[in-house]
Amino acid sequence: DDVILGVRHHHERYDGAGYPDGMRGESIPLISRIIMICDSVDAMLSDRPYRRALGLDVVRDEMQRCGGAQFDPRLVAVILEKGTLERAAALMLEAYPRRAEVQTTVIEAAHRFK
């Protein structure tokens, strides 16, 4: 039930501008807020048909910019402070190798957080 609830509400935005129910802040289930960030980070760090994967600095800036609006600001702070973004990027790189400049950035960041 928690997984279904998490998936149902993972497009809810922290500021209440999301869907399907326009939930906001702490009323959004925690699992949904986590899935929202995971889905967004995956999208930003992945090549898309319309653009190449974004670099870690761009993703970090976007997360900070969207904290409190799209994302739970406390989750963003934890992810950025604990090096979770860099570890996630390194894991994605292992699974889906991409262009050299992203690989170099991710590998360098991953080594700093081991």
mmCIF file of C-alpha atoms in Angstrom:
data_model
loop_
_atom_site.group_PDB
_atom_site.id
_atom_site.type_symbol
_atom_site.label_atom_id
_atom_site.label_comp_id
_atom_site.label_asym_id
_atom_site.label_seq_id
_atom_site.Cartn_x
_atom_site.Cartn_y
_atom_site.Cartn_z
ATOM 1 C CA ASP A 1 0.000 0.000 0.000
ATOM 2 C CA ASP A 2 2.857 2.407 0.800
ATOM 3 C CA VAL A 3 4.433 1.810 -2.606
ATOM 4 C CA ILE A 4 1.145 2.437 -4.416
ATOM 5 C CA LEU A 5 0.596 5.610 -2.391
ATOM 6 C CA GLY A 6 4.194 6.688 -3.078
ATOM 7 C CA VAL A 7 3.872 6.242 -6.811
ATOM 8 C CA ARG A 8 0.441 7.868 -6.939
ATOM 9 C CA HIS A 9 1.678 11.087 -5.355
ATOM 10 C CA HIS A 10 5.229 11.342 -6.713
ATOM 11 C CA HIS A 11 4.217 14.241 -8.978
ATOM 12 C CA GLU A 12 2.985 16.305 -6.047
ATOM 13 C CA ARG A 13 5.163 19.363 -5.541
ATOM 14 C CA TYR A 14 6.244 20.640 -2.158
ATOM 15 C CA ASP A 15 4.634 24.030 -2.964
ATOM 16 C CA GLY A 16 1.273 22.398 -3.790
ATOM 17 C CA ALA A 17 1.426 22.990 -7.557
ATOM 18 C CA GLY A 18 1.680 19.279 -8.429
ATOM 19 C CA TYR A 19 -0.843 16.574 -9.224
ATOM 20 C CA PRO A 20 -2.997 14.481 -8.899
ATOM 21 C CA ASP A 21 -4.375 16.014 -5.674
ATOM 22 C CA GLY A 22 -2.491 19.285 -5.236
ATOM 23 C CA MET A 23 -0.994 18.137 -1.933
ATOM 24 C CA ARG A 24 1.703 20.306 -0.366
ATOM 25 C CA GLY A 25 4.567 20.092 2.093
ATOM 26 C CA GLU A 26 4.459 17.458 4.800
ATOM 27 C CA SER A 27 1.016 16.262 3.676
ATOM 28 C CA ILE A 28 2.735 14.561 0.724
ATOM 29 C CA PRO A 29 3.794 11.070 1.815
ATOM 30 C CA LEU A 30 7.532 10.893 2.513
ATOM 31 C CA ILE A 31 7.949 8.013 0.056
ATOM 32 C CA SER A 32 6.391 10.203 -2.662
ATOM 33 C CA ARG A 33 8.763 13.080 -1.906
ATOM 34 C CA ILE A 34 11.697 10.681 -2.136
ATOM 35 C CA ILE A 35 10.478 9.137 -5.407
ATOM 36 C CA MET A 36 10.007 12.657 -6.849
ATOM 37 C CA ILE A 37 13.652 13.518 -6.178
ATOM 38 C CA CYS A 38 14.927 10.145 -7.424
ATOM 39 C CA ASP A 39 12.917 10.422 -10.628
ATOM 40 C CA SER A 40 14.069 13.992 -11.224
ATOM 41 C CA VAL A 41 17.734 13.249 -10.525
ATOM 42 C CA ASP A 42 17.589 10.213 -12.811
ATOM 43 C CA ALA A 43 16.088 12.364 -15.572
ATOM 44 C CA MET A 44 18.709 15.098 -15.170
ATOM 45 C CA LEU A 45 21.663 12.687 -15.073
ATOM 46 C CA SER A 46 20.442 10.656 -18.060
ATOM 47 C CA ASP A 47 20.767 11.309 -21.761
ATOM 48 C CA ARG A 48 17.387 12.146 -23.268
ATOM 49 C CA PRO A 49 16.376 12.175 -26.926
ATOM 50 C CA TYR A 50 16.264 15.993 -26.785
ATOM 51 C CA ARG A 51 19.431 16.659 -24.711
ATOM 52 C CA ARG A 52 22.557 15.132 -23.206
ATOM 53 C CA ALA A 53 22.840 14.280 -19.508
ATOM 54 C CA LEU A 54 23.393 17.286 -17.284
ATOM 55 C CA GLY A 55 26.586 17.638 -15.279
ATOM 56 C CA LEU A 56 26.665 17.264 -11.509
ATOM 57 C CA ASP A 57 27.066 21.003 -10.926
ATOM 58 C CA VAL A 58 23.968 21.745 -12.998
ATOM 59 C CA VAL A 59 21.955 19.050 -11.204
ATOM 60 C CA ARG A 60 23.123 20.305 -7.802
ATOM 61 C CA ASP A 61 22.145 23.883 -8.701
ATOM 62 C CA GLU A 62 18.747 22.749 -9.980
ATOM 63 C CA MET A 63 18.058 20.797 -6.783
ATOM 64 C CA GLN A 64 18.954 23.836 -4.669
ATOM 65 C CA ARG A 65 16.848 26.118 -6.855
ATOM 66 C CA CYS A 66 13.826 23.814 -6.629
ATOM 67 C CA GLY A 67 14.118 23.045 -2.905
ATOM 68 C CA GLY A 68 10.942 24.333 -1.252
ATOM 69 C CA ALA A 69 9.082 24.535 -4.563
ATOM 70 C CA GLN A 70 9.282 21.193 -6.351
ATOM 71 C CA PHE A 71 11.306 19.279 -3.752
ATOM 72 C CA ASP A 72 11.204 18.908 0.019
ATOM 73 C CA PRO A 73 13.993 21.302 1.098
ATOM 74 C CA ARG A 74 15.060 19.069 3.992
ATOM 75 C CA LEU A 75 15.533 16.098 1.659
ATOM 76 C CA VAL A 76 17.519 18.251 -0.757
ATOM 77 C CA ALA A 77 19.794 19.400 2.074
ATOM 78 C CA VAL A 78 20.444 15.831 3.226
ATOM 79 C CA ILE A 79 21.135 14.606 -0.314
ATOM 80 C CA LEU A 80 23.562 17.428 -1.027
ATOM 81 C CA GLU A 81 25.312 17.362 2.365
ATOM 82 C CA LYS A 82 25.821 13.585 2.493
ATOM 83 C CA GLY A 83 27.221 13.186 -1.025
ATOM 84 C CA THR A 84 24.203 11.125 -2.070
ATOM 85 C CA LEU A 85 23.959 12.893 -5.429
ATOM 86 C CA GLU A 86 27.526 11.995 -6.293
ATOM 87 C CA ARG A 87 27.085 8.368 -5.224
ATOM 88 C CA ALA A 88 23.875 8.085 -7.247
ATOM 89 C CA ALA A 89 25.620 9.535 -10.277
ATOM 90 C CA ALA A 90 28.487 7.066 -9.881
ATOM 91 C CA LEU A 91 26.062 4.136 -9.705
ATOM 92 C CA MET A 92 24.234 5.367 -12.791
ATOM 93 C CA LEU A 93 27.534 5.673 -14.610
ATOM 94 C CA GLU A 94 28.368 2.049 -13.868
ATOM 95 C CA ALA A 95 25.006 0.958 -15.252
ATOM 96 C CA TYR A 96 24.815 3.411 -18.174
ATOM 97 C CA PRO A 97 28.198 4.730 -19.371
ATOM 98 C CA ARG A 98 27.896 8.120 -21.073
ATOM 99 C CA ARG A 99 29.995 10.815 -22.616
ATOM 100 C CA ALA A 100 33.537 11.306 -21.390
ATOM 101 C CA GLU A 101 33.145 14.674 -19.657
ATOM 102 C CA VAL A 102 30.247 13.449 -17.510
ATOM 103 C CA GLN A 103 32.158 10.258 -16.717
ATOM 104 C CA THR A 104 35.225 12.205 -15.612
ATOM 105 C CA THR A 105 33.172 14.519 -13.381
ATOM 106 C CA VAL A 106 31.275 11.642 -11.795
ATOM 107 C CA ILE A 107 34.381 9.537 -11.201
ATOM 108 C CA GLU A 108 36.224 12.453 -9.603
ATOM 109 C CA ALA A 109 33.239 13.245 -7.363
ATOM 110 C CA ALA A 110 32.757 9.590 -6.418
ATOM 111 C CA HIS A 111 36.373 9.281 -5.322
ATOM 112 C CA ARG A 112 35.990 12.279 -3.011
ATOM 113 C CA PHE A 113 33.042 10.633 -1.219
ATOM 114 C CA LYS A 114 34.369 7.095 -0.731
#
